[in-house]
PDB file of C-alpha atoms in Angstrom:
ATOM      1  CA  UNK A   1     -40.556  61.042 -19.760  1.00 83.00           C
ATOM      2  CA  UNK A   2     -41.265  58.224 -17.297  1.00 92.00           C
ATOM      3  CA  UNK A   3     -40.372  57.780 -13.648  1.00 95.00           C
ATOM      4  CA  UNK A   4     -38.824  54.646 -12.162  1.00 97.00           C
ATOM      5  CA  UNK A   5     -40.373  53.731  -8.702  1.00 97.00           C
ATOM      6  CA  UNK A   6     -39.175  50.984  -6.445  1.00 97.00           C
ATOM      7  CA  UNK A   7     -42.045  49.902  -4.196  1.00 95.00           C
ATOM      8  CA  UNK A   8     -41.992  47.361  -1.452  1.00 95.00           C
ATOM      9  CA  UNK A   9     -44.200  46.032   1.249  1.00 95.00           C
ATOM     10  CA  UNK A  10     -42.227  44.892   4.290  1.00 96.00           C
ATOM     11  CA  UNK A  11     -41.456  44.958   7.989  1.00 97.00           C
ATOM     12  CA  UNK A  12     -40.508  47.886  10.211  1.00 97.00           C
ATOM     13  CA  UNK A  13     -36.907  46.402  10.305  1.00 97.00           C
ATOM     14  CA  UNK A  14     -36.714  46.591   6.438  1.00 96.00           C
ATOM     15  CA  UNK A  15     -37.425  42.974   5.326  1.00 96.00           C
ATOM     16  CA  UNK A  16     -39.727  42.055   2.443  1.00 94.00           C
ATOM     17  CA  UNK A  17     -39.707  38.365   3.371  1.00 93.00           C
ATOM     18  CA  UNK A  18     -38.683  36.468   6.497  1.00 93.00           C
ATOM     19  CA  UNK A  19     -35.753  34.240   6.917  1.00 94.00           C
ATOM     20  CA  UNK A  20     -37.878  31.233   5.557  1.00 92.00           C
ATOM     21  CA  UNK A  21     -38.998  33.282   2.528  1.00 89.00           C
ATOM     22  CA  UNK A  22     -42.510  33.848   3.839  1.00 91.00           C
ATOM     23  CA  UNK A  23     -44.250  37.079   3.529  1.00 91.00           C
ATOM     24  CA  UNK A  24     -47.856  36.336   4.471  1.00 89.00           C
ATOM     25  CA  UNK A  25     -47.631  38.788   7.330  1.00 90.00           C
ATOM     26  CA  UNK A  26     -47.415  41.543   4.749  1.00 92.00           C
ATOM     27  CA  UNK A  27     -50.589  40.805   2.805  1.00 91.00           C
ATOM     28  CA  UNK A  28     -52.454  44.089   2.412  1.00 91.00           C
ATOM     29  CA  UNK A  29     -55.920  44.425   3.868  1.00 91.00           C
ATOM     30  CA  UNK A  30     -58.684  45.868   1.833  1.00 91.00           C
ATOM     31  CA  UNK A  31     -57.835  49.510   2.766  1.00 94.00           C
ATOM     32  CA  UNK A  32     -54.109  49.122   1.864  1.00 95.00           C
ATOM     33  CA  UNK A  33     -54.974  47.139  -1.331  1.00 92.00           C
ATOM     34  CA  UNK A  34     -57.415  49.916  -2.506  1.00 92.00           C
ATOM     35  CA  UNK A  35     -54.709  52.504  -1.807  1.00 95.00           C
ATOM     36  CA  UNK A  36     -52.059  50.530  -3.812  1.00 94.00           C
ATOM     37  CA  UNK A  37     -54.635  50.167  -6.671  1.00 92.00           C
ATOM     38  CA  UNK A  38     -55.130  53.906  -6.764  1.00 92.00           C
ATOM     39  CA  UNK A  39     -51.417  54.648  -6.650  1.00 93.00           C
ATOM     40  CA  UNK A  40     -50.686  52.136  -9.383  1.00 92.00           C
ATOM     41  CA  UNK A  41     -53.273  53.558 -11.904  1.00 91.00           C
ATOM     42  CA  UNK A  42     -50.400  55.384 -13.877  1.00 91.00           C
ATOM     43  CA  UNK A  43     -48.137  52.352 -13.956  1.00 95.00           C
ATOM     44  CA  UNK A  44     -47.644  51.348 -17.642  1.00 95.00           C
ATOM     45  CA  UNK A  45     -44.708  48.992 -17.282  1.00 96.00           C
ATOM     46  CA  UNK A  46     -43.401  46.679 -14.524  1.00 97.00           C
ATOM     47  CA  UNK A  47     -39.864  45.432 -14.297  1.00 98.00           C
ATOM     48  CA  UNK A  48     -39.464  42.256 -12.330  1.00 96.00           C
ATOM     49  CA  UNK A  49     -36.702  39.972 -11.061  1.00 94.00           C
ATOM     50  CA  UNK A  50     -37.380  36.254 -11.469  1.00 93.00           C
ATOM     51  CA  UNK A  51     -38.568  35.536  -7.956  1.00 92.00           C
ATOM     52  CA  UNK A  52     -41.008  38.354  -7.724  1.00 92.00           C
ATOM     53  CA  UNK A  53     -42.423  37.537 -11.161  1.00 95.00           C
ATOM     54  CA  UNK A  54     -42.995  34.010  -9.992  1.00 93.00           C
ATOM     55  CA  UNK A  55     -45.028  35.331  -7.128  1.00 91.00           C
ATOM     56  CA  UNK A  56     -46.910  37.955  -9.143  1.00 92.00           C
ATOM     57  CA  UNK A  57     -47.875  35.834 -12.143  1.00 94.00           C
ATOM     58  CA  UNK A  58     -50.863  34.576 -10.123  1.00 90.00           C
ATOM     59  CA  UNK A  59     -52.510  37.766 -11.136  1.00 91.00           C
ATOM     60  CA  UNK A  60     -52.855  36.444 -14.673  1.00 92.00           C
ATOM     61  CA  UNK A  61     -56.066  34.841 -13.517  1.00 88.00           C
ATOM     62  CA  UNK A  62     -56.446  35.768  -9.881  1.00 80.00           C
ATOM     63  CA  UNK A  63     -59.125  38.341  -9.194  1.00 75.00           C
ATOM     64  CA  UNK A  64     -60.763  37.629 -12.588  1.00 80.00           C
ATOM     65  CA  UNK A  65     -63.684  35.585 -11.278  1.00 76.00           C
ATOM     66  CA  UNK A  66     -67.079  36.954 -10.422  1.00 77.00           C
ATOM     67  CA  UNK A  67     -66.499  36.327  -6.641  1.00 77.00           C
ATOM     68  CA  UNK A  68     -63.317  38.477  -6.500  1.00 77.00           C
ATOM     69  CA  UNK A  69     -63.282  41.128  -3.970  1.00 72.00           C
ATOM     70  CA  UNK A  70     -63.284  44.689  -5.279  1.00 88.00           C
ATOM     71  CA  UNK A  71     -59.588  45.570  -4.619  1.00 87.00           C
ATOM     72  CA  UNK A  72     -58.399  42.223  -5.844  1.00 88.00           C
ATOM     73  CA  UNK A  73     -60.418  42.449  -9.023  1.00 87.00           C
ATOM     74  CA  UNK A  74     -59.133  45.943  -9.802  1.00 90.00           C
ATOM     75  CA  UNK A  75     -55.593  44.979  -9.149  1.00 89.00           C
ATOM     76  CA  UNK A  76     -55.907  41.977 -11.349  1.00 89.00           C
ATOM     77  CA  UNK A  77     -57.292  44.057 -14.152  1.00 90.00           C
ATOM     78  CA  UNK A  78     -54.498  46.661 -13.703  1.00 92.00           C
ATOM     79  CA  UNK A  79     -51.837  43.826 -13.636  1.00 92.00           C
ATOM     80  CA  UNK A  80     -53.225  42.157 -16.798  1.00 93.00           C
ATOM     81  CA  UNK A  81     -53.369  45.459 -18.586  1.00 93.00           C
ATOM     82  CA  UNK A  82     -49.719  46.345 -18.165  1.00 95.00           C
ATOM     83  CA  UNK A  83     -46.607  45.422 -20.063  1.00 96.00           C
ATOM     84  CA  UNK A  84     -44.017  43.544 -17.974  1.00 97.00           C
ATOM     85  CA  UNK A  85     -40.388  42.794 -18.357  1.00 97.00           C
ATOM     86  CA  UNK A  86     -38.761  39.930 -16.368  1.00 97.00           C
ATOM     87  CA  UNK A  87     -35.037  40.107 -16.064  1.00 97.00           C
ATOM     88  CA  UNK A  88     -33.645  36.503 -15.443  1.00 96.00           C
ATOM     89  CA  UNK A  89     -30.812  34.444 -16.525  1.00 95.00           C
ATOM     90  CA  UNK A  90     -32.415  31.168 -15.329  1.00 95.00           C
ATOM     91  CA  UNK A  91     -36.104  31.445 -16.102  1.00 94.00           C
ATOM     92  CA  UNK A  92     -36.715  29.386 -19.336  1.00 95.00           C
ATOM     93  CA  UNK A  93     -39.762  31.320 -20.499  1.00 95.00           C
ATOM     94  CA  UNK A  94     -42.567  33.615 -19.261  1.00 96.00           C
ATOM     95  CA  UNK A  95     -46.108  32.353 -18.863  1.00 92.00           C
ATOM     96  CA  UNK A  96     -48.136  35.548 -18.730  1.00 95.00           C
ATOM     97  CA  UNK A  97     -49.534  37.868 -21.479  1.00 95.00           C
ATOM     98  CA  UNK A  98     -47.966  41.234 -22.226  1.00 97.00           C
ATOM     99  CA  UNK A  99     -44.531  39.890 -20.624  1.00 97.00           C
ATOM    100  CA  UNK A 100     -41.257  39.593 -22.248  1.00 96.00           C
ATOM    101  CA  UNK A 101     -38.081  38.019 -20.891  1.00 97.00           C
ATOM    102  CA  UNK A 102     -34.695  39.720 -20.842  1.00 96.00           C
ATOM    103  CA  UNK A 103     -31.535  37.986 -19.854  1.00 96.00           C
ATOM    104  CA  UNK A 104     -29.358  41.152 -19.194  1.00 95.00           C
ATOM    105  CA  UNK A 105     -30.187  44.054 -16.820  1.00 96.00           C
ATOM    106  CA  UNK A 106     -28.252  46.986 -18.203  1.00 96.00           C
ATOM    107  CA  UNK A 107     -28.945  50.160 -16.185  1.00 96.00           C
ATOM    108  CA  UNK A 108     -28.320  52.537 -19.099  1.00 95.00           C
ATOM    109  CA  UNK A 109     -30.721  50.626 -21.306  1.00 96.00           C
ATOM    110  CA  UNK A 110     -33.355  50.474 -18.607  1.00 96.00           C
ATOM    111  CA  UNK A 111     -33.036  54.226 -17.932  1.00 96.00           C
ATOM    112  CA  UNK A 112     -33.561  54.930 -21.610  1.00 95.00           C
ATOM    113  CA  UNK A 113     -36.641  52.629 -21.591  1.00 95.00           C
ATOM    114  CA  UNK A 114     -38.068  54.549 -18.623  1.00 96.00           C
ATOM    115  CA  UNK A 115     -37.304  57.908 -20.159  1.00 95.00           C
ATOM    116  CA  UNK A 116     -39.090  56.785 -23.388  1.00 94.00           C
ATOM    117  CA  UNK A 117     -42.201  55.702 -21.530  1.00 93.00           C
ATOM    118  CA  UNK A 118     -45.017  57.963 -20.987  1.00 91.00           C
ATOM    119  CA  UNK A 119     -46.109  57.064 -17.423  1.00 91.00           C
ATOM    120  CA  UNK A 120     -44.807  55.276 -14.430  1.00 95.00           C
ATOM    121  CA  UNK A 121     -42.475  52.296 -14.508  1.00 97.00           C
ATOM    122  CA  UNK A 122     -42.070  50.137 -11.331  1.00 97.00           C
ATOM    123  CA  UNK A 123     -39.242  47.935 -10.568  1.00 97.00           C
ATOM    124  CA  UNK A 124     -39.565  44.935  -8.082  1.00 94.00           C
ATOM    125  CA  UNK A 125     -37.620  42.186  -6.671  1.00 92.00           C
ATOM    126  CA  UNK A 126     -34.980  43.020  -4.052  1.00 93.00           C
ATOM    127  CA  UNK A 127     -31.933  41.957  -6.097  1.00 94.00           C
ATOM    128  CA  UNK A 128     -33.052  43.607  -9.366  1.00 96.00           C
ATOM    129  CA  UNK A 129     -34.141  46.756  -7.569  1.00 96.00           C
ATOM    130  CA  UNK A 130     -30.884  46.894  -5.522  1.00 96.00           C
ATOM    131  CA  UNK A 131     -28.980  46.993  -8.868  1.00 96.00           C
ATOM    132  CA  UNK A 132     -31.126  49.784 -10.160  1.00 97.00           C
ATOM    133  CA  UNK A 133     -30.918  51.863  -6.902  1.00 96.00           C
ATOM    134  CA  UNK A 134     -27.117  51.339  -6.872  1.00 95.00           C
ATOM    135  CA  UNK A 135     -26.857  52.434 -10.449  1.00 95.00           C
ATOM    136  CA  UNK A 136     -28.796  55.673  -9.665  1.00 95.00           C
ATOM    137  CA  UNK A 137     -31.650  55.110 -12.017  1.00 96.00           C
ATOM    138  CA  UNK A 138     -34.490  54.964  -9.533  1.00 97.00           C
ATOM    139  CA  UNK A 139     -36.450  58.176  -9.079  1.00 97.00           C
ATOM    140  CA  UNK A 140     -38.673  57.379  -6.082  1.00 97.00           C
ATOM    141  CA  UNK A 141     -38.954  54.844  -3.327  1.00 98.00           C
ATOM    142  CA  UNK A 142     -42.293  53.794  -1.810  1.00 97.00           C
ATOM    143  CA  UNK A 143     -42.518  51.507   1.151  1.00 97.00           C
ATOM    144  CA  UNK A 144     -45.546  50.101   2.989  1.00 97.00           C
ATOM    145  CA  UNK A 145     -44.229  49.504   6.593  1.00 97.00           C
ATOM    146  CA  UNK A 146     -46.037  46.680   8.364  1.00 97.00           C
ATOM    147  CA  UNK A 147     -46.184  46.898  12.130  1.00 97.00           C
ATOM    148  CA  UNK A 148     -44.007  43.823  12.633  1.00 97.00           C
ATOM    149  CA  UNK A 149     -40.358  43.162  13.248  1.00 97.00           C
ATOM    150  CA  UNK A 150     -39.084  39.860  11.795  1.00 96.00           C
ATOM    151  CA  UNK A 151     -35.463  40.068  12.581  1.00 95.00           C
ATOM    152  CA  UNK A 152     -33.956  38.610   9.392  1.00 96.00           C
ATOM    153  CA  UNK A 153     -34.808  37.723   5.889  1.00 96.00           C
ATOM    154  CA  UNK A 154     -34.666  39.443   2.529  1.00 95.00           C
ATOM    155  CA  UNK A 155     -33.856  43.048   2.931  1.00 96.00           C
ATOM    156  CA  UNK A 156     -35.918  45.676   0.921  1.00 96.00           C
ATOM    157  CA  UNK A 157     -32.772  47.832   0.408  1.00 96.00           C
ATOM    158  CA  UNK A 158     -29.196  46.665  -0.183  1.00 93.00           C
ATOM    159  CA  UNK A 159     -26.639  46.752   2.488  1.00 91.00           C
ATOM    160  CA  UNK A 160     -24.272  49.813   2.732  1.00 92.00           C
ATOM    161  CA  UNK A 161     -26.430  51.928   0.496  1.00 93.00           C
ATOM    162  CA  UNK A 162     -26.094  55.674   0.983  1.00 93.00           C
ATOM    163  CA  UNK A 163     -28.939  57.662  -0.684  1.00 94.00           C
ATOM    164  CA  UNK A 164     -30.451  61.022   0.056  1.00 95.00           C
ATOM    165  CA  UNK A 165     -34.170  61.140   0.055  1.00 97.00           C
ATOM    166  CA  UNK A 166     -37.001  63.719   0.288  1.00 97.00           C
ATOM    167  CA  UNK A 167     -40.276  62.660   1.963  1.00 98.00           C
ATOM    168  CA  UNK A 168     -43.047  63.491  -0.481  1.00 97.00           C
ATOM    169  CA  UNK A 169     -46.080  61.798   0.975  1.00 97.00           C
ATOM    170  CA  UNK A 170     -47.068  59.518   3.831  1.00 98.00           C
ATOM    171  CA  UNK A 171     -50.294  57.727   4.699  1.00 98.00           C
ATOM    172  CA  UNK A 172     -51.352  55.853   7.895  1.00 98.00           C
ATOM    173  CA  UNK A 173     -53.871  53.012   7.839  1.00 97.00           C
ATOM    174  CA  UNK A 174     -56.100  51.719  10.591  1.00 97.00           C
ATOM    175  CA  UNK A 175     -54.180  48.393  10.476  1.00 97.00           C
ATOM    176  CA  UNK A 176     -50.994  50.087  11.562  1.00 97.00           C
ATOM    177  CA  UNK A 177     -49.414  49.989   8.019  1.00 98.00           C
ATOM    178  CA  UNK A 178     -47.642  53.288   7.082  1.00 98.00           C
ATOM    179  CA  UNK A 179     -46.961  54.299   3.458  1.00 98.00           C
ATOM    180  CA  UNK A 180     -43.933  56.357   2.828  1.00 98.00           C
ATOM    181  CA  UNK A 181     -43.017  57.956  -0.457  1.00 98.00           C
ATOM    182  CA  UNK A 182     -39.646  59.499  -1.081  1.00 98.00           C
ATOM    183  CA  UNK A 183     -37.987  61.113  -4.122  1.00 97.00           C
ATOM    184  CA  UNK A 184     -34.337  60.376  -4.557  1.00 97.00           C
ATOM    185  CA  UNK A 185     -32.217  63.587  -3.823  1.00 94.00           C
ATOM    186  CA  UNK A 186     -29.607  63.411  -6.626  1.00 87.00           C
ATOM    187  CA  UNK A 187     -27.926  66.450  -5.170  1.00 81.00           C
ATOM    188  CA  UNK A 188     -27.243  64.709  -1.786  1.00 78.00           C
TER     189      UNK A 188
END
């Protein structure tokens, strides 16, 4: 039985992109990237919204060259080695290997998919993940908090969400990034 994890990298005030759609301020340094790689070793399937997929598809070739840094090379290998599902009503086709396109996000169907998966499933993209969190099918939340406040942009979590959480793990990096790992408290 798999677990569905929503992971984000964002600002202290809860945004994953600024008001102009930029997120360069959240690029992980080598230590954070290596930590992410280690945490993602058990991921066997990734669920993406269209916009996040369009950002992430660079990994189809990025990090594959001989000059690639260790964490980037490892992440690229991991990304290319996983199955991916992109949920979009507007994307005409997917351009990466091991990737399929779905037009409809049905929470019950996604939960069955996760339950039938032997390993970790991640979900990403603020809009898609918001639907999953609101539907109650997300098991864990992981957030990499960057030491910046950007004031506005794309929120990591949907507005007016009420959700009980249990802190499971945390890790602090020299860069000031803090990793927070929560399990959803279904009895809350």
